[in-house]
Amino acid sequence: MTTGIHEDSQSLNQRAQSILKANDKGEYTVPTHGLYPYQWNWDSVLAAWGFASFNVDRAWQELDSLFGGQWENGMVPHIIFHQPDESYFPGPAVWGADRSPATTGITQPPIAATFARKIYDEDRELGLSRAQALYTPLLRWHRWFMTYRVEENAIVITHPWESGRDNAVDWDLPARQVDVSQVGEYTRRDTAHVNSDMRPKKADYDRYIALVNLGRNTGWDEEKIREISPFRVADPGMTFILLRACRDLLWLSEELNHGESADKDEIEGWISTLEAGAQRLWNPAISAYDSLDIRTGNYAGSLSNASYLCWYAGIRSSTMLEHLNRVYQQLPYPVPSLDPGHPEFDPLRYWRGPVWPFFNALIGIGLEDIGHADEALHLKDATRKLITEEGFFEYCHPQSAQGAGGDNFTWTAAIWLSWIDRGMN
Ligand code: DGY
């Protein structure tokens, strides 16, 4: 017998697959047409996870094309500009990274090892040679983080865009130290695609561009940026994500080498460092994991959705579980990108309040892995309801469910296919 729910889920499954196919450019996938016309790092990894539910070979191809943009120093850039597109700013000329294909000069959260492991698990026979080929590039990327981006044992970002949470309140105070006097005139493209109330403000953009200029002027020299940039912030999102990714990389390394990993000691060392870093990001003033400004030593005072990635990183916290259950009581569509009790909570403005379905998938994977089954189920059900009601938006209002940002969004479709519909965890 076919129930209504089953039919809904089947047609949503088809819609989700159509979105991935429509955003597929052959070897890589755009997050959505118009607003984001290139290959974005963590969007692409999630696209791969979505493809894995119906075409595992295409999933590996997505990861291969992402790592095709890897720099000699090991960094995997946040955008690969495969072909020129006037609809996006700032494009390759502003970044001045002088590479082919052109890329930005910064990175994004390293979720790739975690999802490579999941995709490998989907079909181990097909995945063996693909995972073997990707293993060293993954190791080199993690090593780049551990070489250039560790402060107080946690992972720092040098640009708000690296965190993926562009206008989170986490960056407000440190970004105020950025000199914007030389930025000059420029035309934003994002607000031509999306209502400006749902996007970062002009003052944020000035700082984004100033930090791009600063990096470009050093020739994207990490040592130099560390020395001169006023913006150096330890991010719980980056730290938890890399910690999880190192655990998954170690697993892959042992799996691919019959239990004998030559890199075991190095990766275990990274895991210990990052475990200490995660503890450093506990802000007792808000009883939560928080961002830490390395230049001033101040916490941001921000309980964000990144704070809830502790379980994803394998770290238990009963206090964070209390926060989560409180938010579940307060909002029909958790998890908000900023705590609703924060004075800056702004439910439609990008990373200052909306719920991001793909981020819920990361939190949900963590909850399930660590054994908080009830909370994991609640989150999956709420996200299913959100997408069923609103469709595949980039982010949504956590009270009304109103869809916001880009529509027909790759990572929302991907998590529908692999997390909600198939329960691939
Ligand atoms: C943007 O252009 O809004 C992106 O988030 C930058 O990565």
CSV table of C-alpha atoms and ligand atoms in Angstrom, one decimal:
chain,number,residue,atom,x,y,z
A,1,MET,CA,0.0,0.0,0.0
A,2,THR,CA,1.3,3.5,-0.9
A,3,THR,CA,0.9,6.1,1.7
A,4,GLY,CA,0.7,9.9,1.1
A,5,ILE,CA,4.0,10.4,2.9
A,6,HIS,CA,5.7,7.8,0.8
A,7,GLU,CA,4.4,9.4,-2.4
A,8,ASP,CA,5.6,12.8,-1.2
A,9,SER,CA,9.0,11.4,-0.4
A,10,GLN,CA,9.3,9.8,-3.8
A,11,SER,CA,8.5,12.9,-5.7
A,12,LEU,CA,10.8,15.0,-3.5
A,13,ASN,CA,13.5,12.4,-4.2
A,14,GLN,CA,12.9,12.9,-7.9
A,15,ARG,CA,13.0,16.7,-7.5
A,16,ALA,CA,16.2,16.5,-5.5
A,17,GLN,CA,17.9,14.3,-8.2
A,18,SER,CA,16.7,16.8,-10.9
A,19,ILE,CA,18.3,19.7,-9.0
A,20,LEU,CA,21.6,17.9,-8.8
A,21,LYS,CA,21.4,17.1,-12.5
A,22,ALA,CA,20.5,20.6,-13.4
A,23,ASN,CA,23.4,22.1,-11.4
A,24,ASP,CA,25.8,19.5,-12.8
A,25,LYS,CA,28.4,21.1,-15.1
A,26,GLY,CA,29.9,17.7,-16.2
A,27,GLU,CA,32.7,17.2,-13.7
A,28,TYR,CA,31.7,19.6,-11.0
A,29,THR,CA,28.4,21.0,-9.6
A,30,VAL,CA,27.4,24.6,-9.0
A,31,PRO,CA,25.7,25.4,-5.7
A,32,THR,CA,22.9,27.1,-7.6
A,33,HIS,CA,22.7,28.9,-10.9
A,34,GLY,CA,23.1,32.7,-10.9
A,35,LEU,CA,24.2,33.4,-7.3
A,36,TYR,CA,27.0,30.9,-7.2
A,37,PRO,CA,28.2,30.0,-10.7
A,38,TYR,CA,31.4,28.1,-9.9
A,39,GLN,CA,32.6,25.1,-7.9
A,40,TRP,CA,32.6,25.8,-4.2
A,41,ASN,CA,34.6,23.6,-1.9
A,42,TRP,CA,32.2,22.2,0.7
A,43,ASP,CA,29.1,22.6,-1.5
A,44,SER,CA,30.9,20.3,-4.0
A,45,VAL,CA,31.7,17.6,-1.3
A,46,LEU,CA,28.0,17.6,-0.3
A,47,ALA,CA,27.0,17.4,-4.0
A,48,ALA,CA,29.2,14.3,-4.1
A,49,TRP,CA,27.4,12.8,-1.2
A,50,GLY,CA,24.1,13.4,-2.9
A,51,PHE,CA,25.3,11.8,-6.2
A,52,ALA,CA,26.4,8.8,-4.2
A,53,SER,CA,22.8,7.9,-3.6
A,54,PHE,CA,22.3,7.2,-7.3
A,55,ASN,CA,25.6,7.4,-9.1
A,56,VAL,CA,28.7,6.6,-7.1
A,57,ASP,CA,31.1,7.1,-10.0
A,58,ARG,CA,29.8,10.6,-10.5
A,59,ALA,CA,30.4,11.2,-6.7
A,60,TRP,CA,34.1,10.4,-7.0
A,61,GLN,CA,34.4,12.5,-10.1
A,62,GLU,CA,33.1,15.5,-8.1
A,63,LEU,CA,35.7,15.0,-5.4
A,64,ASP,CA,38.4,14.5,-8.1
A,65,SER,CA,37.6,17.8,-9.8
A,66,LEU,CA,37.7,19.6,-6.5
A,67,PHE,CA,41.1,18.3,-5.7
A,68,GLY,CA,42.2,19.1,-9.2
A,69,GLY,CA,42.3,22.7,-7.9
A,70,GLN,CA,44.6,21.9,-5.0
A,71,TRP,CA,47.6,24.1,-4.5
A,72,GLU,CA,51.3,22.9,-4.3
A,73,ASN,CA,51.3,23.8,-0.6
A,74,GLY,CA,48.3,21.5,0.0
A,75,MET,CA,45.5,24.0,0.3
A,76,VAL,CA,42.3,23.2,-1.4
A,77,PRO,CA,40.7,26.5,-2.4
A,78,HIS,CA,37.2,27.7,-1.5
A,79,ILE,CA,36.2,28.4,-5.2
A,80,ILE,CA,37.5,27.0,-8.5
A,81,PHE,CA,36.6,29.4,-11.3
A,82,HIS,CA,36.3,26.9,-14.1
A,83,GLN,CA,34.9,29.4,-16.6
A,84,PRO,CA,34.5,33.2,-16.6
A,85,ASP,CA,31.1,34.4,-15.3
A,86,GLU,CA,30.2,38.0,-15.0
A,87,SER,CA,27.3,37.2,-12.6
A,88,TYR,CA,29.7,36.8,-9.6
A,89,PHE,CA,31.8,39.2,-7.7
A,90,PRO,CA,34.7,39.0,-6.6
A,91,GLY,CA,35.9,37.0,-9.6
A,92,PRO,CA,39.4,35.7,-10.5
A,93,ALA,CA,41.0,39.1,-11.2
A,94,VAL,CA,40.3,40.4,-7.8
A,95,TRP,CA,41.8,37.3,-6.1
A,96,GLY,CA,44.8,37.4,-8.4
A,97,ALA,CA,45.9,33.9,-7.5
A,98,ASP,CA,47.4,33.4,-11.0
A,99,ARG,CA,46.6,29.8,-11.5
A,100,SER,CA,44.9,27.6,-14.1
A,101,PRO,CA,42.1,26.9,-13.4
A,102,ALA,CA,41.8,30.1,-11.5
A,103,THR,CA,40.9,29.8,-7.8
A,104,THR,CA,40.5,32.0,-4.7
A,105,GLY,CA,43.3,32.2,-2.2
A,106,ILE,CA,41.5,30.9,0.8
A,107,THR,CA,40.0,27.6,1.8
A,108,GLN,CA,36.7,26.3,3.3
A,109,PRO,CA,35.7,23.7,6.0
A,110,PRO,CA,37.4,20.4,5.3
A,111,ILE,CA,34.5,18.0,5.2
A,112,ALA,CA,36.0,16.0,2.3
A,113,ALA,CA,37.6,13.2,4.2
A,114,THR,CA,34.5,12.5,6.2
A,115,PHE,CA,32.3,12.3,3.1
A,116,ALA,CA,34.9,10.4,1.0
A,117,ARG,CA,34.7,7.7,3.7
A,118,LYS,CA,30.9,7.7,3.4
A,119,ILE,CA,31.1,7.4,-0.4
A,120,TYR,CA,33.7,4.7,-0.1
A,121,ASP,CA,31.3,2.8,2.2
A,122,GLU,CA,28.6,3.0,-0.4
A,123,ASP,CA,30.5,0.8,-2.8
A,124,ARG,CA,33.8,-0.5,-1.5
A,125,GLU,CA,34.7,-2.3,-4.7
A,126,LEU,CA,34.3,0.7,-6.9
A,127,GLY,CA,35.6,3.0,-4.2
A,128,LEU,CA,38.9,1.3,-3.5
A,129,SER,CA,41.1,2.8,-6.2
A,130,ARG,CA,39.2,6.1,-6.1
A,131,ALA,CA,39.8,6.5,-2.3
A,132,GLN,CA,43.4,5.4,-2.7
A,133,ALA,CA,43.9,8.2,-5.3
A,134,LEU,CA,42.4,10.8,-3.1
A,135,TYR,CA,44.1,9.8,0.1
A,136,THR,CA,47.4,11.7,-0.3
A,137,PRO,CA,45.7,14.9,-1.5
A,138,LEU,CA,43.5,14.7,1.6
A,139,LEU,CA,46.5,14.1,3.9
A,140,ARG,CA,48.3,17.1,2.3
A,141,TRP,CA,45.3,19.4,2.8
A,142,HIS,CA,45.0,18.4,6.5
A,143,ARG,CA,48.8,18.9,6.9
A,144,TRP,CA,48.4,22.4,5.4
A,145,PHE,CA,45.9,23.3,8.1
A,146,MET,CA,48.1,21.9,10.8
A,147,THR,CA,51.1,23.8,9.5
A,148,TYR,CA,49.6,27.2,8.9
A,149,ARG,CA,46.4,27.5,10.7
A,150,VAL,CA,46.8,26.2,14.3
A,151,GLU,CA,46.6,28.8,17.1
A,152,GLU,CA,46.0,27.8,20.7
A,153,ASN,CA,45.6,24.3,19.3
A,154,ALA,CA,42.4,25.3,17.3
A,155,ILE,CA,42.0,26.1,13.6
A,156,VAL,CA,42.0,29.8,12.6
A,157,ILE,CA,40.4,31.5,9.6
A,158,THR,CA,42.0,34.4,7.8
A,159,HIS,CA,38.7,35.5,6.1
A,160,PRO,CA,35.1,35.1,7.2
A,161,TRP,CA,34.4,33.3,3.9
A,162,GLU,CA,36.7,30.5,5.0
A,163,SER,CA,34.3,29.5,7.8
A,164,GLY,CA,31.5,29.2,5.3
A,165,ARG,CA,29.5,31.2,7.8
A,166,ASP,CA,30.2,34.5,6.1
A,167,ASN,CA,28.4,37.1,8.2
A,168,ALA,CA,28.1,35.2,11.5
A,169,VAL,CA,28.3,37.5,14.6
A,170,ASP,CA,31.5,35.6,15.4
A,171,TRP,CA,33.4,37.8,13.0
A,172,ASP,CA,31.8,41.2,13.9
A,173,LEU,CA,34.4,42.5,16.3
A,174,PRO,CA,37.6,41.1,14.7
A,175,ALA,CA,36.4,42.4,11.3
A,176,ARG,CA,36.1,45.9,12.7
A,177,GLN,CA,39.9,46.0,12.9
A,178,VAL,CA,40.2,45.6,9.1
A,179,ASP,CA,41.2,48.8,7.3
A,180,VAL,CA,38.6,49.4,4.5
A,181,SER,CA,40.0,52.8,3.4
A,182,GLN,CA,41.5,51.5,0.2
A,183,VAL,CA,38.6,49.3,-0.9
A,184,GLY,CA,37.1,51.9,-3.3
A,185,GLU,CA,34.0,51.4,-5.5
A,186,TYR,CA,32.8,47.9,-6.5
A,187,THR,CA,29.5,46.4,-7.6
A,188,ARG,CA,28.1,43.5,-5.7
A,189,ARG,CA,26.4,40.8,-7.8
A,190,ASP,CA,24.8,38.8,-5.0
A,191,THR,CA,22.1,41.3,-4.3
A,192,ALA,CA,21.0,41.2,-7.9
A,193,HIS,CA,20.1,37.5,-7.4
A,194,VAL,CA,18.7,37.6,-3.8
A,195,ASN,CA,16.9,40.1,-1.6
A,196,SER,CA,19.5,42.2,0.2
A,197,ASP,CA,17.8,41.6,3.6
A,198,MET,CA,18.9,38.0,3.2
A,199,ARG,CA,22.5,38.8,2.5
A,200,PRO,CA,25.5,40.4,4.4
A,201,LYS,CA,25.5,44.1,4.7
A,202,LYS,CA,27.7,46.6,2.7
A,203,ALA,CA,30.0,47.1,5.8
A,204,ASP,CA,30.6,43.3,5.8
A,205,TYR,CA,31.3,43.3,2.1
A,206,ASP,CA,33.9,46.1,2.4
A,207,ARG,CA,35.8,44.0,4.9
A,208,TYR,CA,35.5,40.9,2.8
A,209,ILE,CA,37.1,42.8,-0.1
A,210,ALA,CA,39.7,44.5,2.0
A,211,LEU,CA,40.8,41.0,3.3
A,212,VAL,CA,41.0,39.7,-0.3
A,213,ASN,CA,43.2,42.7,-1.2
A,214,LEU,CA,45.4,42.0,1.8
A,215,GLY,CA,45.9,38.4,0.9
A,216,ARG,CA,46.5,39.1,-2.7
A,217,ASN,CA,49.1,41.8,-1.9
A,218,THR,CA,51.1,39.1,0.0
A,219,GLY,CA,50.9,36.8,-3.0
A,220,TRP,CA,48.8,34.5,-0.8
A,221,ASP,CA,51.8,33.9,1.5
A,222,GLU,CA,50.4,32.2,4.7
A,223,GLU,CA,53.4,33.3,6.8
A,224,LYS,CA,53.0,36.9,5.8
A,225,ILE,CA,49.3,36.8,6.3
A,226,ARG,CA,49.8,35.4,9.8
A,227,GLU,CA,52.2,38.3,10.5
A,228,ILE,CA,50.2,41.2,9.2
A,229,SER,CA,46.4,40.5,9.2
A,230,PRO,CA,44.2,41.9,11.9
A,231,PHE,CA,41.8,39.1,11.2
A,232,ARG,CA,42.8,35.8,12.8
A,233,VAL,CA,39.9,34.0,14.5
A,234,ALA,CA,39.8,30.4,15.9
A,235,ASP,CA,36.5,28.9,14.6
A,236,PRO,CA,34.7,26.1,16.4
A,237,GLY,CA,33.2,25.0,13.0
A,238,MET,CA,36.6,24.6,11.3
A,239,THR,CA,38.1,23.0,14.4
A,240,PHE,CA,35.3,20.4,14.9
A,241,ILE,CA,35.2,19.7,11.2
A,242,LEU,CA,38.9,19.1,10.9
A,243,LEU,CA,39.0,17.0,14.0
A,244,ARG,CA,36.2,14.7,12.6
A,245,ALA,CA,37.9,14.7,9.2
A,246,CYS,CA,41.2,13.6,10.8
A,247,ARG,CA,39.5,10.7,12.5
A,248,ASP,CA,37.9,9.7,9.2
A,249,LEU,CA,41.2,10.1,7.4
A,250,LEU,CA,42.9,7.8,9.9
A,251,TRP,CA,40.2,5.2,9.4
A,252,LEU,CA,40.6,5.5,5.6
A,253,SER,CA,44.4,5.2,5.9
A,254,GLU,CA,44.1,2.0,7.9
A,255,GLU,CA,41.3,0.6,5.7
A,256,LEU,CA,43.3,1.2,2.5
A,257,ASN,CA,46.5,-0.3,4.0
A,258,HIS,CA,45.2,-3.4,5.6
A,259,GLY,CA,45.3,-2.0,9.1
A,260,GLU,CA,48.9,-0.6,8.8
A,261,SER,CA,49.0,3.1,8.3
A,262,ALA,CA,52.4,4.8,7.8
A,263,ASP,CA,50.7,8.1,8.7
A,264,LYS,CA,49.1,6.9,12.0
A,265,ASP,CA,51.4,8.8,14.4
A,266,GLU,CA,51.1,12.1,12.4
A,267,ILE,CA,47.3,12.0,12.2
A,268,GLU,CA,46.9,10.9,15.8
A,269,GLY,CA,49.1,13.9,16.8
A,270,TRP,CA,46.7,16.2,14.9
A,271,ILE,CA,43.7,14.6,16.6
A,272,SER,CA,45.2,15.3,20.1
A,273,THR,CA,46.1,18.9,19.2
A,274,LEU,CA,42.5,19.5,17.9
A,275,GLU,CA,40.9,17.9,20.9
A,276,ALA,CA,42.8,20.4,23.1
A,277,GLY,CA,41.9,23.2,20.7
A,278,ALA,CA,38.2,22.3,21.0
A,279,GLN,CA,38.4,22.6,24.8
A,280,ARG,CA,40.1,26.0,24.4
A,281,LEU,CA,37.0,27.2,22.5
A,282,TRP,CA,34.7,26.6,25.4
A,283,ASN,CA,33.5,30.0,26.6
A,284,PRO,CA,32.4,29.7,30.2
A,285,ALA,CA,30.6,33.1,30.0
A,286,ILE,CA,28.0,31.6,27.6
A,287,SER,CA,28.5,27.9,28.6
A,288,ALA,CA,29.1,27.0,24.9
A,289,TYR,CA,31.7,26.4,22.2
A,290,ASP,CA,32.5,29.8,20.7
A,291,SER,CA,34.9,31.6,18.4
A,292,LEU,CA,38.1,33.1,19.8
A,293,ASP,CA,39.8,36.2,18.4
A,294,ILE,CA,43.5,35.4,18.4
A,295,ARG,CA,44.6,39.0,18.2
A,296,THR,CA,42.7,40.1,21.4
A,297,GLY,CA,42.1,36.8,23.2
A,298,ASN,CA,38.4,37.6,23.4
A,299,TYR,CA,35.6,35.2,22.7
A,300,ALA,CA,32.8,36.3,20.4
A,301,GLY,CA,29.9,35.4,22.8
A,302,SER,CA,28.2,33.5,20.0
A,303,LEU,CA,26.2,30.3,20.4
A,304,SER,CA,25.9,29.4,16.7
A,305,ASN,CA,25.0,26.2,14.8
A,306,ALA,CA,28.8,25.6,14.6
A,307,SER,CA,28.8,25.2,18.4
A,308,TYR,CA,26.7,22.1,17.9
A,309,LEU,CA,29.3,20.3,15.8
A,310,CYS,CA,31.0,19.0,19.0
A,311,TRP,CA,29.3,15.6,18.6
A,312,TYR,CA,30.3,15.5,14.9
A,313,ALA,CA,33.8,15.8,16.2
A,314,GLY,CA,33.3,13.0,18.7
A,315,ILE,CA,33.1,15.3,21.8
A,316,ARG,CA,30.4,14.8,24.4
A,317,SER,CA,28.8,17.8,26.1
A,318,SER,CA,25.7,17.6,28.2
A,319,THR,CA,25.5,21.4,28.4
A,320,MET,CA,25.4,21.6,24.6
A,321,LEU,CA,22.6,19.0,24.7
A,322,GLU,CA,20.7,21.2,27.1
A,323,HIS,CA,21.1,24.2,24.7
A,324,LEU,CA,19.9,22.0,21.8
A,325,ASN,CA,16.8,20.8,23.7
A,326,ARG,CA,16.0,24.4,24.6
A,327,VAL,CA,16.2,25.5,21.0
A,328,TYR,CA,14.0,22.5,20.0
A,329,GLN,CA,11.4,23.9,22.4
A,330,GLN,CA,11.8,27.5,21.1
A,331,LEU,CA,11.7,26.9,17.4
A,332,PRO,CA,9.8,24.6,15.1
A,333,TYR,CA,12.6,24.4,12.6
A,334,PRO,CA,15.9,24.2,14.4
A,335,VAL,CA,19.0,24.6,14.4
A,336,PRO,CA,19.3,28.4,13.9
A,337,SER,CA,22.6,29.7,12.8
A,338,LEU,CA,22.5,32.1,15.8
A,339,ASP,CA,20.9,31.4,19.1
A,340,PRO,CA,17.4,33.1,19.3
A,341,GLY,CA,18.3,34.6,22.6
A,342,HIS,CA,21.2,36.6,21.1
A,343,PRO,CA,20.4,40.4,20.5
A,344,GLU,CA,21.6,40.1,16.9
A,345,PHE,CA,19.3,37.2,16.0
A,346,ASP,CA,18.0,38.0,12.6
A,347,PRO,CA,15.9,35.1,11.2
A,348,LEU,CA,16.3,35.7,7.5
A,349,ARG,CA,19.8,37.2,7.2
A,350,TYR,CA,22.1,34.5,6.1
A,351,TRP,CA,24.2,33.3,9.0
A,352,ARG,CA,22.7,35.5,11.7
A,353,GLY,CA,19.6,33.3,12.4
A,354,PRO,CA,18.3,31.2,9.5
A,355,VAL,CA,18.3,27.4,9.6
A,356,TRP,CA,20.6,25.8,7.0
A,357,PRO,CA,19.3,22.2,6.2
A,358,PHE,CA,22.8,21.0,5.1
A,359,PHE,CA,24.2,22.2,8.4
A,360,ASN,CA,21.5,20.2,10.2
A,361,ALA,CA,22.8,17.1,8.4
A,362,LEU,CA,26.3,17.6,9.9
A,363,ILE,CA,24.8,18.2,13.4
A,364,GLY,CA,22.5,15.2,12.9
A,365,ILE,CA,25.3,12.9,11.8
A,366,GLY,CA,27.2,13.9,15.0
A,367,LEU,CA,24.1,13.3,17.3
A,368,GLU,CA,23.5,9.9,15.7
A,369,ASP,CA,27.1,8.8,15.9
A,370,ILE,CA,27.5,9.7,19.5
A,371,GLY,CA,24.3,8.0,20.5
A,372,HIS,CA,21.8,10.9,21.0
A,373,ALA,CA,19.2,9.0,18.9
A,374,ASP,CA,16.2,11.0,20.1
A,375,GLU,CA,17.7,14.4,19.3
A,376,ALA,CA,19.0,13.1,16.0
A,377,LEU,CA,15.6,11.9,15.0
A,378,HIS,CA,13.9,15.2,16.0
A,379,LEU,CA,16.3,17.1,13.9
A,380,LYS,CA,15.9,14.9,10.9
A,381,ASP,CA,12.1,15.0,11.2
A,382,ALA,CA,12.1,18.8,11.5
A,383,THR,CA,14.4,19.2,8.5
A,384,ARG,CA,12.2,16.8,6.5
A,385,LYS,CA,9.1,18.9,7.3
A,386,LEU,CA,11.0,22.1,6.4
A,387,ILE,CA,12.0,20.8,3.0
A,388,THR,CA,8.6,19.2,2.4
A,389,GLU,CA,6.9,22.5,3.0
A,390,GLU,CA,9.3,24.9,1.4
A,391,GLY,CA,11.4,23.0,-1.1
A,392,PHE,CA,15.1,23.1,-1.7
A,393,PHE,CA,16.2,26.6,-0.5
A,394,GLU,CA,19.7,27.5,0.6
A,395,TYR,CA,18.4,28.5,4.1
A,396,CYS,CA,15.0,29.1,5.8
A,397,HIS,CA,13.3,31.1,8.6
A,398,PRO,CA,13.5,28.9,11.7
A,399,GLN,CA,10.0,30.0,12.9
A,400,SER,CA,7.9,30.4,9.7
A,401,ALA,CA,9.9,28.0,7.4
A,402,GLN,CA,10.0,30.7,4.7
A,403,GLY,CA,12.6,29.8,2.1
A,404,ALA,CA,15.5,32.2,1.7
A,405,GLY,CA,18.7,32.8,-0.4
A,406,GLY,CA,19.1,30.7,-3.5
A,407,ASP,CA,16.5,28.2,-4.6
A,408,ASN,CA,17.0,24.7,-6.2
A,409,PHE,CA,20.1,24.5,-4.0
A,410,THR,CA,22.6,21.6,-4.5
A,411,TRP,CA,23.4,20.8,-0.9
A,412,THR,CA,19.8,20.9,0.3
A,413,ALA,CA,18.9,18.5,-2.5
A,414,ALA,CA,22.0,16.4,-1.6
A,415,ILE,CA,21.1,16.0,2.1
A,416,TRP,CA,17.6,15.2,1.2
A,417,LEU,CA,18.8,12.3,-0.9
A,418,SER,CA,21.6,11.0,1.4
A,419,TRP,CA,20.6,11.9,4.9
A,420,ILE,CA,16.8,12.3,5.0
A,421,ASP,CA,15.5,10.0,2.4
A,422,ARG,CA,18.1,7.2,2.6
A,423,GLY,CA,19.5,7.7,6.1
A,424,MET,CA,23.1,7.3,4.9
A,425,ASN,CA,24.9,8.2,8.1
B,1,DGY,C1,29.5,34.4,-1.3
B,1,DGY,O1,29.9,34.9,-2.4
B,1,DGY,O2,28.5,34.8,-0.7
B,1,DGY,C2,30.1,33.2,-0.8
B,1,DGY,O3,29.6,32.8,0.4
B,1,DGY,C3,31.6,33.4,-0.7
B,1,DGY,O4,32.1,32.1,-0.5
